[in-house]
GROMACS .gro file of C-alpha atoms in nm:
model
  363
    1MET     CA    1  -1.931   1.527   1.240
    2ASN     CA    2  -1.783   1.449   0.889
    3ILE     CA    3  -1.409   1.473   0.840
    4ARG     CA    4  -1.181   1.417   0.545
    5VAL     CA    5  -0.860   1.214   0.603
    6ALA     CA    6  -0.577   1.206   0.339
    7THR     CA    7  -0.235   1.074   0.272
    8PHE     CA    8   0.005   1.236   0.029
    9ASN     CA    9   0.363   1.145  -0.059
   10VAL     CA   10   0.501   1.485  -0.160
   11SER     CA   11   0.859   1.385  -0.251
   12LEU     CA   12   1.005   1.681  -0.064
   13TYR     CA   13   1.362   1.574  -0.005
   14GLY     CA   14   1.703   1.708  -0.101
   15LYS     CA   15   2.064   1.597  -0.132
   16LYS     CA   16   2.169   1.725   0.207
   17ALA     CA   17   2.013   1.830   0.538
   18GLY     CA   18   1.856   2.177   0.530
   19GLU     CA   19   1.821   2.200   0.151
   20VAL     CA   20   1.441   2.158   0.145
   21TYR     CA   21   1.398   2.424   0.409
   22GLU     CA   22   1.604   2.667   0.220
   23ARG     CA   23   1.395   2.603  -0.094
   24LEU     CA   24   1.066   2.662   0.090
   25ILE     CA   25   1.166   2.958   0.303
   26ASP     CA   26   1.055   3.237   0.064
   27GLY     CA   27   0.722   3.078  -0.017
   28ARG     CA   28   0.795   3.070  -0.387
   29ASP     CA   29   0.906   2.710  -0.447
   30PRO     CA   30   0.718   2.597  -0.765
   31LYS     CA   31   0.685   2.234  -0.649
   32ALA     CA   32   0.547   2.330  -0.312
   33ILE     CA   33   0.308   2.571  -0.464
   34LYS     CA   34   0.159   2.287  -0.669
   35LEU     CA   35   0.143   2.055  -0.367
   36ALA     CA   36  -0.030   2.326  -0.171
   37ALA     CA   37  -0.281   2.373  -0.457
   38ILE     CA   38  -0.372   2.007  -0.430
   39VAL     CA   39  -0.413   2.036  -0.051
   40GLN     CA   40  -0.628   2.348  -0.087
   41THR     CA   41  -0.837   2.165  -0.348
   42VAL     CA   42  -0.903   1.842  -0.160
   43ARG     CA   43  -0.903   2.021   0.175
   44PRO     CA   44  -0.845   1.729   0.410
   45ASP     CA   45  -0.905   1.783   0.791
   46LEU     CA   46  -0.637   1.532   0.878
   47LEU     CA   47  -0.336   1.496   0.643
   48LEU     CA   48  -0.042   1.256   0.650
   49VAL     CA   49   0.249   1.384   0.446
   50ASN     CA   50   0.516   1.126   0.349
   51GLU     CA   51   0.865   1.234   0.231
   52ILE     CA   52   0.929   1.556   0.405
   53ASP     CA   53   1.244   1.634   0.616
   54TYR     CA   54   1.237   1.595   0.984
   55GLU     CA   55   1.385   1.831   1.240
   56PRO     CA   56   1.311   1.819   1.615
   57ASN     CA   57   1.147   2.164   1.590
   58ALA     CA   58   0.939   2.056   1.284
   59ALA     CA   59   1.079   2.355   1.101
   60THR     CA   60   1.029   2.228   0.742
   61SER     CA   61   0.685   2.084   0.813
   62ARG     CA   62   0.570   2.415   0.968
   63LEU     CA   63   0.709   2.611   0.684
   64LEU     CA   64   0.511   2.411   0.430
   65ALA     CA   65   0.189   2.478   0.629
   66GLU     CA   66   0.243   2.841   0.702
   67GLU     CA   67   0.398   2.964   0.372
   68TYR     CA   68   0.217   2.735   0.133
   69PHE     CA   69  -0.100   2.565   0.263
   70ALA     CA   70  -0.212   2.877   0.447
   71ILE     CA   71  -0.147   3.117   0.157
   72ALA     CA   72  -0.422   3.175  -0.103
   73LYS     CA   73  -0.302   3.152  -0.461
   74SER     CA   74  -0.471   3.113  -0.804
   75GLY     CA   75  -0.811   3.166  -0.651
   76ARG     CA   76  -0.788   2.884  -0.409
   77SER     CA   77  -0.884   2.934  -0.046
   78PRO     CA   78  -0.606   2.888   0.213
   79ILE     CA   79  -0.622   2.605   0.461
   80GLU     CA   80  -0.470   2.622   0.811
   81TYR     CA   81  -0.349   2.337   1.022
   82PRO     CA   82  -0.298   2.459   1.378
   83TYR     CA   83  -0.175   2.115   1.492
   84ILE     CA   84   0.134   1.956   1.342
   85TYR     CA   85   0.320   1.650   1.445
   86ALA     CA   86   0.661   1.588   1.274
   87ALA     CA   87   0.782   1.227   1.326
   88ALA     CA   88   1.143   1.126   1.380
   89SER     CA   89   1.272   0.880   1.118
   90ASN     CA   90   1.528   0.599   1.096
   91THR     CA   91   1.634   0.728   0.747
   92GLY     CA   92   1.987   0.854   0.726
   93ILE     CA   93   2.072   0.751   1.090
   94ASP     CA   94   2.393   0.551   1.069
   95SER     CA   95   2.351   0.208   1.225
   96GLY     CA   96   2.731   0.167   1.272
   97LEU     CA   97   2.691  -0.169   1.102
   98ASP     CA   98   2.769  -0.306   0.748
   99LEU     CA   99   2.404  -0.371   0.655
  100ASN     CA  100   2.461  -0.433   0.283
  101GLY     CA  101   2.757  -0.672   0.334
  102ASN     CA  102   3.006  -0.473   0.123
  103ALA     CA  103   3.273  -0.459   0.397
  104ALA     CA  104   3.211  -0.084   0.439
  105SER     CA  105   2.994   0.119   0.679
  106GLY     CA  106   2.853   0.468   0.696
  107GLU     CA  107   2.682   0.450   0.355
  108ALA     CA  108   2.317   0.545   0.293
  109THR     CA  109   2.236   0.174   0.272
  110ASP     CA  110   2.392   0.124   0.616
  111ALA     CA  111   2.147   0.358   0.787
  112TRP     CA  112   1.863   0.210   0.989
  113GLY     CA  113   1.646   0.324   0.705
  114TYR     CA  114   1.790   0.427   0.364
  115GLY     CA  115   1.880   0.795   0.352
  116VAL     CA  116   2.169   1.022   0.270
  117TYR     CA  117   2.107   1.243   0.570
  118PRO     CA  118   1.915   1.204   0.897
  119GLY     CA  119   1.546   1.286   0.864
  120GLN     CA  120   1.514   1.242   0.488
  121TYR     CA  121   1.192   1.089   0.366
  122SER     CA  122   1.023   1.141   0.704
  123MET     CA  123   0.653   1.200   0.786
  124ALA     CA  124   0.437   1.474   0.933
  125ILE     CA  125   0.075   1.490   1.036
  126TYR     CA  126  -0.134   1.806   0.977
  127SER     CA  127  -0.457   1.843   1.171
  128ARG     CA  128  -0.745   2.087   1.214
  129PHE     CA  129  -0.818   1.912   1.541
  130PRO     CA  130  -0.605   1.876   1.857
  131ILE     CA  131  -0.344   1.606   1.860
  132ASP     CA  132  -0.307   1.418   2.183
  133GLN     CA  133   0.068   1.463   2.207
  134LYS     CA  134   0.101   1.281   2.541
  135ASN     CA  135  -0.046   0.959   2.409
  136ILE     CA  136   0.141   0.938   2.077
  137ARG     CA  137   0.307   0.601   2.034
  138THR     CA  138   0.613   0.557   1.809
  139PHE     CA  139   0.792   0.235   1.711
  140GLN     CA  140   1.100   0.384   1.552
  141LYS     CA  141   1.336   0.152   1.744
  142TYR     CA  142   1.124  -0.163   1.733
  143LEU     CA  143   1.343  -0.456   1.643
  144TRP     CA  144   1.255  -0.660   1.333
  145SER     CA  145   1.349  -0.981   1.512
  146GLU     CA  146   1.092  -0.902   1.789
  147LEU     CA  147   0.805  -0.954   1.540
  148PRO     CA  148   0.689  -1.319   1.573
  149ASP     CA  149   0.762  -1.516   1.257
  150ALA     CA  150   0.956  -1.236   1.110
  151ASN     CA  151   1.022  -1.265   0.733
  152ARG     CA  152   1.403  -1.288   0.774
  153PRO     CA  153   1.580  -1.240   0.441
  154ARG     CA  154   1.768  -1.545   0.314
  155ASP     CA  155   1.978  -1.646   0.016
  156PRO     CA  156   1.732  -1.846  -0.201
  157GLU     CA  157   1.987  -2.103  -0.300
  158THR     CA  158   2.167  -2.173   0.032
  159GLN     CA  159   1.887  -2.057   0.268
  160LYS     CA  160   2.164  -1.882   0.462
  161PRO     CA  161   2.037  -1.560   0.637
  162TYR     CA  162   2.133  -1.245   0.447
  163HIS     CA  163   2.219  -1.068   0.774
  164GLU     CA  164   2.445  -1.244   1.018
  165ASP     CA  165   2.297  -1.297   1.366
  166ARG     CA  166   2.476  -1.008   1.535
  167VAL     CA  167   2.334  -0.769   1.269
  168TRP     CA  168   1.989  -0.931   1.262
  169SER     CA  169   1.945  -0.895   1.641
  170LYS     CA  170   1.996  -0.515   1.606
  171LEU     CA  171   1.801  -0.433   1.296
  172ARG     CA  172   1.499  -0.198   1.332
  173LEU     CA  173   1.173  -0.310   1.159
  174SER     CA  174   1.064   0.039   1.049
  175SER     CA  175   1.244   0.198   0.762
  176LYS     CA  176   1.105   0.533   0.886
  177ASN     CA  177   0.870   0.496   1.180
  178HIS     CA  178   0.542   0.345   1.282
  179LEU     CA  179   0.309   0.596   1.450
  180ASP     CA  180  -0.009   0.581   1.655
  181VAL     CA  181  -0.122   0.942   1.674
  182PRO     CA  182  -0.453   1.007   1.861
  183ILE     CA  183  -0.667   1.296   1.725
  184GLN     CA  184  -0.932   1.449   1.950
  185ILE     CA  185  -1.243   1.533   1.749
  186GLY     CA  186  -1.506   1.664   1.993
  187ASP     CA  187  -1.572   1.390   2.238
  188ALA     CA  188  -1.430   1.125   1.999
  189THR     CA  189  -1.078   1.005   1.936
  190ILE     CA  190  -0.944   0.869   1.608
  191HIS     CA  191  -0.601   0.705   1.603
  192LEU     CA  192  -0.400   0.766   1.286
  193LEU     CA  193  -0.180   0.465   1.232
  194ALA     CA  194   0.083   0.596   0.995
  195SER     CA  195   0.391   0.446   0.830
  196HIS     CA  196   0.590   0.446   0.507
  197PRO     CA  197   0.745   0.098   0.446
  198THR     CA  198   1.053   0.065   0.228
  199PRO     CA  199   1.000  -0.003  -0.138
  200PRO     CA  200   1.020  -0.384  -0.207
  201VAL     CA  201   1.288  -0.332  -0.473
  202PHE     CA  202   1.652  -0.205  -0.494
  203ASP     CA  203   1.794  -0.536  -0.355
  204GLY     CA  204   1.907  -0.877  -0.469
  205ALA     CA  205   1.781  -1.239  -0.483
  206GLU     CA  206   1.760  -1.237  -0.104
  207ASP     CA  207   1.476  -0.974  -0.140
  208HIS     CA  208   1.561  -0.808   0.191
  209ASN     CA  209   1.365  -0.496   0.101
  210GLY     CA  210   1.069  -0.706  -0.003
  211CYS     CA  211   1.080  -0.893   0.326
  212ARG     CA  212   1.102  -0.567   0.523
  213ASN     CA  213   0.815  -0.411   0.331
  214HIS     CA  214   0.604  -0.714   0.400
  215ASP     CA  215   0.675  -0.712   0.771
  216GLU     CA  216   0.636  -0.333   0.806
  217ILE     CA  217   0.278  -0.373   0.680
  218ARG     CA  218   0.219  -0.691   0.879
  219PHE     CA  219   0.309  -0.492   1.192
  220TRP     CA  220  -0.036  -0.320   1.165
  221LEU     CA  221  -0.214  -0.654   1.139
  222ASP     CA  222  -0.051  -0.758   1.468
  223TYR     CA  223  -0.122  -0.419   1.616
  224ILE     CA  224  -0.503  -0.423   1.557
  225ASP     CA  225  -0.532  -0.795   1.634
  226ASN     CA  226  -0.343  -0.809   1.960
  227PRO     CA  227  -0.422  -0.543   2.222
  228ASP     CA  228  -0.241  -0.738   2.493
  229ALA     CA  229   0.073  -0.835   2.286
  230VAL     CA  230   0.376  -0.800   2.515
  231TYR     CA  231   0.602  -0.812   2.211
  232LEU     CA  232   0.458  -0.490   2.067
  233ARG     CA  233   0.670  -0.249   2.276
  234ASP     CA  234   0.683   0.113   2.174
  235ASP     CA  235   0.977   0.352   2.211
  236ALA     CA  236   0.858   0.451   2.559
  237GLY     CA  237   0.860   0.093   2.677
  238ASN     CA  238   0.484   0.041   2.677
  239SER     CA  239   0.344  -0.278   2.534
  240GLY     CA  240   0.027  -0.380   2.357
  241GLY     CA  241  -0.163  -0.309   2.039
  242MET     CA  242  -0.491  -0.135   1.957
  243ALA     CA  243  -0.782  -0.192   2.189
  244ALA     CA  244  -1.090  -0.339   2.020
  245GLU     CA  245  -1.320  -0.042   2.090
  246LYS     CA  246  -1.086   0.223   1.943
  247ALA     CA  247  -1.149   0.391   1.605
  248PHE     CA  248  -0.852   0.425   1.372
  249VAL     CA  249  -0.734   0.493   1.025
  250ILE     CA  250  -0.439   0.308   0.874
  251LEU     CA  251  -0.269   0.533   0.616
  252GLY     CA  252   0.043   0.612   0.426
  253ASP     CA  253   0.251   0.523   0.128
  254LEU     CA  254   0.276   0.152   0.195
  255ASN     CA  255   0.473   0.072  -0.125
  256ALA     CA  256   0.266  -0.236  -0.192
  257ASP     CA  257   0.013  -0.317  -0.459
  258PRO     CA  258  -0.223  -0.609  -0.386
  259ALA     CA  259  -0.223  -0.709  -0.752
  260ASP     CA  260   0.089  -0.584  -0.926
  261GLY     CA  261   0.451  -0.513  -0.874
  262ASP     CA  262   0.742  -0.701  -0.714
  263GLY     CA  263   0.636  -0.695  -0.354
  264LYS     CA  264   0.526  -0.985  -0.130
  265GLN     CA  265   0.155  -0.921  -0.161
  266ASP     CA  266   0.029  -1.140   0.129
  267ALA     CA  267   0.050  -0.865   0.392
  268ILE     CA  268  -0.121  -0.593   0.196
  269ARG     CA  269  -0.399  -0.836   0.088
  270ARG     CA  270  -0.460  -0.944   0.443
  271LEU     CA  271  -0.473  -0.583   0.561
  272LEU     CA  272  -0.729  -0.486   0.293
  273GLY     CA  273  -0.939  -0.785   0.383
  274HIS     CA  274  -0.917  -0.754   0.765
  275SER     CA  275  -1.243  -0.764   0.949
  276ARG     CA  276  -1.155  -0.450   1.148
  277VAL     CA  277  -1.060  -0.251   0.835
  278GLN     CA  278  -1.257  -0.096   0.549
  279ASP     CA  279  -1.120  -0.051   0.205
  280PRO     CA  280  -1.317   0.233   0.050
  281LYS     CA  281  -1.129   0.174  -0.286
  282PRO     CA  282  -1.073   0.538  -0.373
  283ARG     CA  283  -1.076   0.591  -0.747
  284SER     CA  284  -0.982   0.851  -1.010
  285PRO     CA  285  -1.054   0.899  -1.376
  286GLY     CA  286  -0.699   1.020  -1.457
  287ALA     CA  287  -0.520   0.700  -1.351
  288ALA     CA  288  -0.681   0.481  -1.612
  289GLU     CA  289  -0.615   0.707  -1.915
  290PRO     CA  290  -0.408   0.552  -2.193
  291ASN     CA  291  -0.059   0.702  -2.199
  292ALA     CA  292   0.300   0.647  -2.300
  293LYS     CA  293   0.320   0.382  -2.025
  294SER     CA  294   0.043   0.176  -2.173
  295LYS     CA  295   0.276  -0.127  -2.240
  296ALA     CA  296   0.378  -0.135  -1.876
  297ASN     CA  297   0.029  -0.092  -1.753
  298ALA     CA  298  -0.104  -0.355  -1.995
  299LYS     CA  299   0.090  -0.619  -1.796
  300HIS     CA  300  -0.092  -0.522  -1.478
  301THR     CA  301  -0.389  -0.708  -1.345
  302GLY     CA  302  -0.529  -0.469  -1.087
  303ASP     CA  303  -0.812  -0.218  -1.149
  304PRO     CA  304  -0.625   0.084  -1.300
  305THR     CA  305  -0.877   0.335  -1.153
  306LEU     CA  306  -0.748   0.244  -0.806
  307ASP     CA  307  -0.391   0.336  -0.880
  308THR     CA  308  -0.219   0.610  -0.682
  309ALA     CA  309   0.127   0.644  -0.821
  310ASP     CA  310   0.296   0.688  -1.157
  311PHE     CA  311   0.640   0.518  -1.157
  312GLY     CA  312   0.731   0.607  -1.518
  313SER     CA  313   0.832   0.317  -1.738
  314SER     CA  314   0.721   0.067  -1.460
  315GLY     CA  315   0.361   0.189  -1.492
  316HIS     CA  316   0.095   0.289  -1.247
  317PHE     CA  317   0.045   0.123  -0.907
  318ARG     CA  318  -0.186   0.133  -0.610
  319VAL     CA  319   0.049   0.194  -0.317
  320ASP     CA  320  -0.107   0.481  -0.108
  321TYR     CA  321  -0.386   0.400   0.130
  322VAL     CA  322  -0.643   0.550   0.369
  323LEU     CA  323  -0.813   0.255   0.550
  324PRO     CA  324  -1.072   0.346   0.823
  325SER     CA  325  -1.167   0.103   1.098
  326GLU     CA  326  -1.508  -0.065   1.064
  327SER     CA  327  -1.651   0.159   1.335
  328LEU     CA  328  -1.629   0.467   1.110
  329ASN     CA  329  -1.900   0.532   0.854
  330VAL     CA  330  -1.737   0.593   0.512
  331LEU     CA  331  -1.918   0.868   0.316
  332ASP     CA  332  -1.695   0.933   0.020
  333ALA     CA  333  -1.341   0.855  -0.117
  334GLY     CA  334  -1.116   0.960  -0.400
  335VAL     CA  335  -0.767   1.005  -0.560
  336PHE     CA  336  -0.660   1.345  -0.686
  337TRP     CA  337  -0.561   1.238  -1.038
  338PRO     CA  338  -0.729   1.473  -1.293
  339THR     CA  339  -0.781   1.375  -1.654
  340ARG     CA  340  -0.577   1.538  -1.930
  341GLN     CA  341  -0.869   1.769  -2.015
  342ASP     CA  342  -0.881   1.897  -1.654
  343PRO     CA  343  -0.696   2.226  -1.606
  344GLN     CA  344  -0.575   2.099  -1.270
  345ARG     CA  345  -0.385   1.816  -1.446
  346GLU     CA  346  -0.061   2.015  -1.439
  347LEU     CA  347  -0.057   2.008  -1.058
  348ILE     CA  348   0.022   1.632  -1.042
  349SER     CA  349   0.371   1.690  -1.186
  350ALA     CA  350   0.476   1.786  -0.833
  351SER     CA  351   0.504   1.429  -0.721
  352ASP     CA  352   0.498   1.074  -0.857
  353HIS     CA  353   0.227   0.994  -0.601
  354ARG     CA  354  -0.133   1.119  -0.583
  355MET     CA  355  -0.327   1.240  -0.286
  356VAL     CA  356  -0.571   0.975  -0.152
  357TRP     CA  357  -0.860   1.085   0.063
  358VAL     CA  358  -1.149   0.929   0.251
  359GLU     CA  359  -1.442   1.115   0.417
  360VAL     CA  360  -1.583   0.947   0.724
  361GLU     CA  361  -1.856   1.019   0.980
  362VAL     CA  362  -1.712   1.039   1.335
  363PRO     CA  363  -1.966   0.896   1.586
   0.00000   0.00000   0.00000
C-alpha cells in the first residue's frame, strides 16, 4: 500500500485562548480556507499540523478537519480524517520559575515552552488510518538535564550556566512535546515521531534557544539509536527508545537548516545522515525563484529548491521535514510551493511555512 505523509506548520494561533476556535467556527475563515485548499490538493493520508491550539477535547483541531478539510470549495475534493490526535503542549504553561532571569515570573518566556496562553503553537495528527491511542508515547515532561551530555546553555565569556542549578534541574526539554504515535495501516504499523523544537533565535550570547533546539532534535537520534535506554522515560513512566525492527517517520517543523541560519547544525545534519533515516530531499520550483529577498537568499549556501519556509527579510530556509525510516520504500516527495505563474500561488500566503510531503510504500 502506498501512503502520503506530510507536515505543515499552519500558523493558526491567536492572542488568547479560544480566539482561533471562534475564528474557525463558521467555516469562513479566509486563512483556514487556503490551508484547507493546500491539504485538499496534496491529499496526505497522514498529516502533522504544527501551530494549532490544543484543548483536551481537540475542539480546534476537529473544527479545522470538519469545517474546512472536509468541505469542498473551488472545485477541490474534500478530504476526511476520521482519526485525530491533538497533543498537549508545554507552550504557555507557567513554570512558576524565572526562566529568563529578569527577576519576574509568569511571563510568556517563563512558560515551559514560550507561549502567551496554554496550548498555543501545539500539534495535531490527522489520519485516514486508525491511531493506536493506547500505545502513544509522549515526552512533554521529559527533563532536559536527563538527556546525556545535554547542551546546557552557558555564558560564553564566564562559562557560567545560564540557568542556576535549581532551575536547570526542573527544565523540560521539549518546547511543545515529543510524540511517538503508532498508526495502524492494515497489518503494518508506522510510528510518527513528531515534534516542533523552539526556534534557535530570540535569545542572547548564551544561545539558550539554540542549545534547546539542538537537543530537541538530538532527542530523536537517541530515541532511534537506543531501544533499551533507561534515561528515555516517557510521561507514563515507561523507558526505552525505538526498537530496531519498527518502521517510523520523523516529521515536523524542526526549526533547523543543515546549511543556513543561526542554529547549531550538528544535530540536524546527524539526523539527516543517520543510517536508519532516509532524506528524500523534497523539492519545489517556487522556493528557488528570484524575489525581493534575493539579497538574503544570496548569502545562503544550501540548495534553494529544498527550502520549506519564507522568513521575510531573513530569506528562505529548509526547516520542515518528513524523514522515513530506511525500512520504508520512498516513491515520491515534494514541497507545496508553486511558482508565480501557477494559479495556486496565492494559497501559500496562509503561512510562512510550506507543506512537505513524502509518499512511501508500506510493506
